[in-house]
Amino acid sequence: MITGDQLQLRVAAIRDISPTLRLVRFENAGDGPLPPSATGAHLQVVLQGAQKEIRNAYSLISKPGSRDAYEIIVRRVPESRGGSAYIHEQLKTGDLLTTSWPGNLFAPQRSARKHIMVAGGIGITPFLSYVADFAGKGIDYELHLCCREEEKDSFAPWLPEPDKVFVHWDADGHRLDIPALLLRQPANSHLYVCGPDFLTNDVLEAAETGGWPDNHVHCERFGNALSGGEAFRAVLQRSGKEIEVGEHESLLEAIEREGVEVPCLCRGGACGVCLTSVLDGEPEHRDHYLGKAERAGGKHIMPCVSRAKSGLLVLDL
Amino acid sequence: MTILFKPDETYRGDYTYRNSDAAILRFPFPFPEDSYMYSVNIEPHVRGGFTPVYNNPIDVDEHYIAECRDRAITLERDPGRYAALPHMMTAQWDSIELLMECLSSDYPELFSLHKDGDRWTWINRPLGIEQSFTFGKEDTLPCEPFEYITRQIQGDFAILDQRNGSLYLDAGMVTAQADWSLQFDVGMDFMEWHGPVPLAHQAGVFERALKYLLMLRQGQPMRRLNWTMTVNPRLDTSPETYPEWGPDRTTLTLDNIGRKLHLRVELQTLWRLPRSNAILFPLRGYLASLDELVRVPKWGRRLHRVLSTLPRELAEYKGLVRFLPTALEYLSTYDDGAPTTSGCAAEISSL
Amino acid sequence: MSLRKSIPDFRLLENSMNTTTCDAGHRSELNDRTAPPSMRSRPTYSSLSPDTAGAEHLLVIEADALQPGQASALSKSFTSVAEALRTVVSGSELPLPGANVQPDLAATLLAVKARLSGATMQQRVYAIGSEPFIWSIHTAAIDAGLDEKQIRLCHSGSLKRRVWCTHCHETTENVTTNIVACTGCGRRLLVRDHFSRRLGAFMGVQIDAEVPGDVPAIEEVFP
């Protein structure tokens, strides 16, 4: 398997590793080995929900280079728009799914002297592949996991070097002191953060204040929780369609529901691939891609996460 | 399909390199129109197209053995034509996996790859190589993995590391026709290594190309054709050896130009590598003399028309100024003014 | 983070491919004797000021390259970080109290390396002097693991260049002319504007390779 863009996978195993965490193992339903998985990579999974098709991106936790199977861990989220609930309630062994090839927006910097990872809860998943890559190779790293105390051991099976893993939770003596962590790190360290926005923002701010060059700081944000909001309407000018974007779906999902294709990759407002021109109306930008001037200009929108302030958007689609 | 190799031909000294009729017909002629125009020529690197060169992601042709030997000679003289910075080892293994799988699946009669977990055995029949090694263990190969595999494939190779929102030229095997110095450029970022390209008035072009490449996806390689002209079928036209080949540019006459002047087409492909997230950048060259190209009537006419309308700036940039008038005089004999069809295809099946 | 700065416009990109070539592997450097004025590999510089986001600062000065009064002006502009500032001066004494004075570039590089061993993400390095000098300091800082963004360079004094011979790979120092004989192989090299940060050097290519002896007038262009 050398080129392609879609995979047909079979659910080979499902295992609950905690009351809210479910591990899913996929194998190739087609011929031959899978494309090699990658450090920090994700898979875009298409789920056939009862009402609509759901597309979510999940980090691959498999050892980088794995070709026999891919594994993901999915947390059950109370406010789930469907993906998490579907995987926890409906997905079963033997099911066939369509996914993307692995994509990577969060690769480690190979030239780094030291890797420092900060994870918030399920945000640890991309780092499980980092650790699988680094362990045993003499690569210097530290993983800091911030989570609820009762979950502090949930990921232990994927962490072969426990002396490099530090778990923090919300109790005196156990909280992560981010500025202190960033203070004495050797030159050519790289810092990675994945977790809820408040943690990511704290880390980014501490890094800036602490004199870290911004190109040594990398984050992957959870996109899905961001995409809901008030319903609005969108006109797809070139397709001649007018669509309703519901409270619990993203603009991109609504567009796809109408059968209009938009190239996309991360579905989390980071990669810039789904960039769409706005002909009329005022976007509510929620992405991490557009610059300040581009946001203020209002001529473009990332439909995977952003919505409308104006009640109606006219798009060049 | 059996490939009849020409193991004894040379790319230096007596320059016995020639194309068979079949090789001429499959040449990736790069001009789709009569007047010179830059074409929109970046496209997905999928199988098939106007030339059989596109039938496989990595093309092997009749010059394979001779070209690998010429690379070995150049490396023997100047080992610095191969370089890889230390952090590129993951990308080196990515490359070996991709390239060995391409070759063994598309040319099973020439190459085999057997895997037993991480224990791999590679068989290269044309070059008489059988090598067992452990994937991921450098000391199980006779040289670094990227050097090992690129010594066995035609064309130059670079690996671009992605960081700081740019691409860095952090590894390369550059022995063929590369009018740039790997030793000077290694470690440079995208903007730095494109510094000499004299197109300052088109600022922004490289920024856009870079953004496009940063989003390149695993499994979806891209390709484009580039071209220049070379005196003699010489692969090693590096700055390092410029004193050796530079004087050749003054030797062309109307009598010898058909034999000596070659169109050199470079098929550039770009592949996202999985583990390393780097980009593998093969630059595969194809050489054909004017005498060979004019045997395809459409190409003879078209080459004359394209070179006639080439902007001066571009002729200077590609180093053609000294011999362009002689080339045009030679080619005019093969241009009867008849109309040509658009597209690059030869449109004949035998010569 | 690095991917989110600006907008890729794929239609524009196609136009761009329509009007130029991305000639990574295909640059006829040898033929373009007049480099474009804004060659992208050619560094640009501005005056030195401290980066207050840093916590440890190292200022490296080539004494002979400074104008009268420039040392005290530098000292003044670094007042805000004075407590965390170390200064190394190369060549001769300057009116900078507490500076570590080294006799030449080689000794200066040793002092810089010693100072930067164990450097942290909060380290900053500043260098002022001729281009060969400041890029030597740059290389030492990069080797110590610093990022480009932790280093500030200012060109002062002579325009002399370090020239790297594409043929024998030797470097020729203190070049002030458009054409120079290589100290390694003796070939007469045209000094091009193409610059390597790693080598701190400009590229030199034999000027008369195509027609031996065809050498234009030699002029002092980098005084």
PDB file of C-alpha atoms in Angstrom, chain C residues 59-68 71 74 87-108 128 133:
ATOM      1  CA  LEU C  59      27.168  39.821  24.128  1.00  0.00           C
ATOM      2  CA  VAL C  60      30.129  39.111  21.825  1.00  0.00           C
ATOM      3  CA  ILE C  61      31.952  42.026  20.236  1.00  0.00           C
ATOM      4  CA  GLU C  62      34.635  42.260  17.559  1.00  0.00           C
ATOM      5  CA  ALA C  63      36.526  45.270  18.907  1.00  0.00           C
ATOM      6  CA  ASP C  64      38.073  46.441  15.632  1.00  0.00           C
ATOM      7  CA  ALA C  65      34.693  46.551  13.900  1.00  0.00           C
ATOM      8  CA  LEU C  66      33.213  49.174  16.223  1.00  0.00           C
ATOM      9  CA  GLN C  67      33.086  52.888  15.502  1.00  0.00           C
ATOM     10  CA  PRO C  68      34.344  55.270  18.207  1.00  0.00           C
ATOM     11  CA  ALA C  71      30.965  50.389  22.690  1.00  0.00           C
ATOM     12  CA  LEU C  74      26.011  49.240  23.226  1.00  0.00           C
ATOM     13  CA  THR C  87      30.357  40.312  27.561  1.00  0.00           C
ATOM     14  CA  VAL C  88      33.175  38.805  25.514  1.00  0.00           C
ATOM     15  CA  VAL C  89      35.380  41.168  23.501  1.00  0.00           C
ATOM     16  CA  SER C  90      37.561  39.864  20.680  1.00  0.00           C
ATOM     17  CA  GLY C  91      40.749  41.632  19.620  1.00  0.00           C
ATOM     18  CA  SER C  92      41.517  44.543  21.896  1.00  0.00           C
ATOM     19  CA  GLU C  93      40.295  46.236  25.063  1.00  0.00           C
ATOM     20  CA  LEU C  94      37.104  48.277  24.975  1.00  0.00           C
ATOM     21  CA  PRO C  95      35.754  50.597  27.656  1.00  0.00           C
ATOM     22  CA  LEU C  96      33.402  47.879  28.942  1.00  0.00           C
ATOM     23  CA  PRO C  97      33.979  47.073  32.623  1.00  0.00           C
ATOM     24  CA  GLY C  98      33.843  43.375  33.437  1.00  0.00           C
ATOM     25  CA  ALA C  99      34.238  42.234  29.823  1.00  0.00           C
ATOM     26  CA  ASN C 100      36.130  39.034  29.128  1.00  0.00           C
ATOM     27  CA  VAL C 101      38.789  40.066  26.560  1.00  0.00           C
ATOM     28  CA  GLN C 102      40.150  37.451  24.153  1.00  0.00           C
ATOM     29  CA  PRO C 103      43.013  38.008  21.696  1.00  0.00           C
ATOM     30  CA  ASP C 104      41.448  36.607  18.526  1.00  0.00           C
ATOM     31  CA  LEU C 105      38.468  34.801  16.992  1.00  0.00           C
ATOM     32  CA  ALA C 106      39.669  31.303  17.951  1.00  0.00           C
ATOM     33  CA  ALA C 107      40.052  32.239  21.614  1.00  0.00           C
ATOM     34  CA  THR C 108      36.750  34.092  21.522  1.00  0.00           C
ATOM     35  CA  ILE C 128      28.459  42.477  16.523  1.00  0.00           C
ATOM     36  CA  PHE C 133      32.967  37.090  12.856  1.00  0.00           C
TER      37      PHE C 133
END
